[in-house]
XYZ file of C-alpha atoms in Angstrom:
172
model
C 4.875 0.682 -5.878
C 2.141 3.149 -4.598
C -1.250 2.711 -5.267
C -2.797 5.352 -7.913
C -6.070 6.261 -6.277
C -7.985 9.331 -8.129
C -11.446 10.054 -7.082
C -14.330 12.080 -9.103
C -17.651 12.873 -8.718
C -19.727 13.559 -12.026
C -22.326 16.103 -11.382
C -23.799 16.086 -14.081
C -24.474 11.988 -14.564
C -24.358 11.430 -10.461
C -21.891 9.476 -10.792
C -18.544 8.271 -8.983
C -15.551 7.457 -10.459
C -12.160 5.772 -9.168
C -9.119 5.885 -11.121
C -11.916 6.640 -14.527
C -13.810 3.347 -13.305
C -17.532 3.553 -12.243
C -17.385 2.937 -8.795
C -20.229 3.174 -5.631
C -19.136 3.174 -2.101
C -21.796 1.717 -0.162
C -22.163 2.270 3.862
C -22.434 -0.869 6.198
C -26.412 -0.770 6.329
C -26.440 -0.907 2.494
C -23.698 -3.447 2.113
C -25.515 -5.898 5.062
C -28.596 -5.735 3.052
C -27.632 -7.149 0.270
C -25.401 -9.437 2.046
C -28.400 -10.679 3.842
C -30.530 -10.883 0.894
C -27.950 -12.917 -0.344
C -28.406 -15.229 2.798
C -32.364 -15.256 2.560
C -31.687 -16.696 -1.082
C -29.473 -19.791 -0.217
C -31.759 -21.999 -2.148
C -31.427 -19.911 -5.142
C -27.406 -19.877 -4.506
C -27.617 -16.166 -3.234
C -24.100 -16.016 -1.919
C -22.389 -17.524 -4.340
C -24.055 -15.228 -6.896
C -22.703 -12.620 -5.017
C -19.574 -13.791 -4.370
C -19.044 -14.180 -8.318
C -20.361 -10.729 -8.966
C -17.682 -9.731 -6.673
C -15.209 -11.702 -7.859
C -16.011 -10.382 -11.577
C -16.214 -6.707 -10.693
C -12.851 -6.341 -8.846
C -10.803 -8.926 -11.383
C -11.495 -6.261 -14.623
C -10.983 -3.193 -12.289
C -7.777 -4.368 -10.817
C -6.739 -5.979 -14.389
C -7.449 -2.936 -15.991
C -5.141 -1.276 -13.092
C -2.271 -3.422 -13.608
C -2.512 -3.337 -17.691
C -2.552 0.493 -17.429
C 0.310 0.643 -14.977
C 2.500 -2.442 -16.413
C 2.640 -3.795 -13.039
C 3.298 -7.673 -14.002
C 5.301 -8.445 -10.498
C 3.382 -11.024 -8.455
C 4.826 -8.952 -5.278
C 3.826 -5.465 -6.801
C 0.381 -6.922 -7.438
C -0.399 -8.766 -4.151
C 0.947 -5.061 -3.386
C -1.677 -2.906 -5.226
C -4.551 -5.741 -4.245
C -4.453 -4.772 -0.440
C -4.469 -1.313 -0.889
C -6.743 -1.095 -3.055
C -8.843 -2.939 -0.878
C -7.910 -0.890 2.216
C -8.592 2.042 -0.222
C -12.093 1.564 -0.989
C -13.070 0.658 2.360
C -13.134 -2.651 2.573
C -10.657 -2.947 5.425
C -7.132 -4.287 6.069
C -6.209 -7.440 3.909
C -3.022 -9.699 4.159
C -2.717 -12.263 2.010
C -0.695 -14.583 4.608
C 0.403 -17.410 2.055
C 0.172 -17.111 -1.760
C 1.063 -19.858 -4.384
C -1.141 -20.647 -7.683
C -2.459 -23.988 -5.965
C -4.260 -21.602 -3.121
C -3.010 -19.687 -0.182
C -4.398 -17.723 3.059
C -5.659 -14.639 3.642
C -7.011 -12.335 7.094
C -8.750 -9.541 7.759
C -7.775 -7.782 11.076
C -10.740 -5.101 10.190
C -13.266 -5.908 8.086
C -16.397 -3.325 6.891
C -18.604 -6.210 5.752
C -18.460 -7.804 9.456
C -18.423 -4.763 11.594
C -20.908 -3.457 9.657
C -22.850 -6.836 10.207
C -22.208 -6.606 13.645
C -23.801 -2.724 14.107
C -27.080 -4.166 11.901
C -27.999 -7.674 13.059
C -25.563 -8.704 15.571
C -23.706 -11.471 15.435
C -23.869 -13.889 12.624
C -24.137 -17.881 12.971
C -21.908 -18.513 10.247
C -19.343 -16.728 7.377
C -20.678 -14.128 5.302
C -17.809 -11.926 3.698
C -18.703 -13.353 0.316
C -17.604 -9.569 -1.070
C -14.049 -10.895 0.238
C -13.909 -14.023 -0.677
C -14.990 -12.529 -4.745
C -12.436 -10.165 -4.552
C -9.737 -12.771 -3.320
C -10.613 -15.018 -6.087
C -9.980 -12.519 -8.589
C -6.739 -11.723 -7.061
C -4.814 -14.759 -7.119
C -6.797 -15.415 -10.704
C -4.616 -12.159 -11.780
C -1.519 -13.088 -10.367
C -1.010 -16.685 -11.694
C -3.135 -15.603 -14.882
C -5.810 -18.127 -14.323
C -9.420 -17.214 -15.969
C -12.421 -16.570 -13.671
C -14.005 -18.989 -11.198
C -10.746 -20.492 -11.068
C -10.533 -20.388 -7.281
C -12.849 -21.811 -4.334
C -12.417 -18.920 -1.372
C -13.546 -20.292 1.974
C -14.151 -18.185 4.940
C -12.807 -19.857 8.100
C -13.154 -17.251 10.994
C -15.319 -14.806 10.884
C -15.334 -10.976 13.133
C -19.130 -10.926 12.630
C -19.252 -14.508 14.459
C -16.966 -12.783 17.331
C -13.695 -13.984 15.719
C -10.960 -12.209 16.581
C -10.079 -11.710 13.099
C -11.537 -12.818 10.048
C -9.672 -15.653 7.640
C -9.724 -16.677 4.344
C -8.676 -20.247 2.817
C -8.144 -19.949 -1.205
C -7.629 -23.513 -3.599
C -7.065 -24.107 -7.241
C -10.111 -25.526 -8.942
């Protein structure tokens, strides 16, 4: 199965659509800023705020997809999830190990830690938390579990001068 990827601009309203969802593509300097906003906020649970609005936003967008498509395959899913990801710019996503207890994902290019990388330099710890949203959602589609039903970990990180970055995914 091949990705459906249809792109429109709306002159009139400004505004972007993919596939007839609102969508804005953000470059790295935009995407770092709120990422480290999200960082300056720990104490006010920044990232995981973020990391649930990114887990929200991709899981009706890429339910919607596989509703309007009948795509109920697990395979065709996992399928559609990484290019759709590669597709919006996020980078290149395999999901290594997949099972509705958890699995393991990697990023061999990521935009959120290269683009960290051009801004601020390296980073002391993790900070893909658009990732780790959109992975949650992702295995919460495929083994029909409701939101927040996965804890996403990031274990390597490129922005921390990983080689790649990985992802760690368990049941809640």
């Amino acid at each position: 199965m091949e990705l459906e990827f249809n792109q429109r601009f709306d002159y009139y309203n400004m505004l972007q659509y993919v596939n007839n969802e609102p969508s804005v593509m953000h470059c790295h300097h935009y995407t770092t800023l709120f990422i480290d906003l999200a960082q300056k906020t720990r104490e006010m649970d920044g990232p995981r705020l973020l990391q649930e609005s990114m887990e929200e936003s991709f899981y009706l967008v890429l339910k919607k997809y596989y509703i309007s498509k009948n795509i109920s395959d697990r395979k065709e899913q996992i399928e559609i999830a990484t290019e759709y990801f590669a597709a919006v710019g996020l980078g290149k996503l395999n999901i290594t190990r997949i099972h509705s207890d958890g699995g393991s994902a990697e990023l061999t290019h990521s935009h959120v830690d290269i683009g960290w990388l051009k801004k601020f330099g390296k980073s002391e710890v993790p900070l893909d938390f658009i990732t780790m949203g959109y992975l949650s959602a992702v295995f919460e589609l495929v083994f029909n579990h409701k939101l927040q039903g996965y804890n996403v970990t990031q274990t390597e990180s490129i922005a921390k001068g990983d080689r790649i970055s990985r992802f760690e995914i368990v049941r809640i």
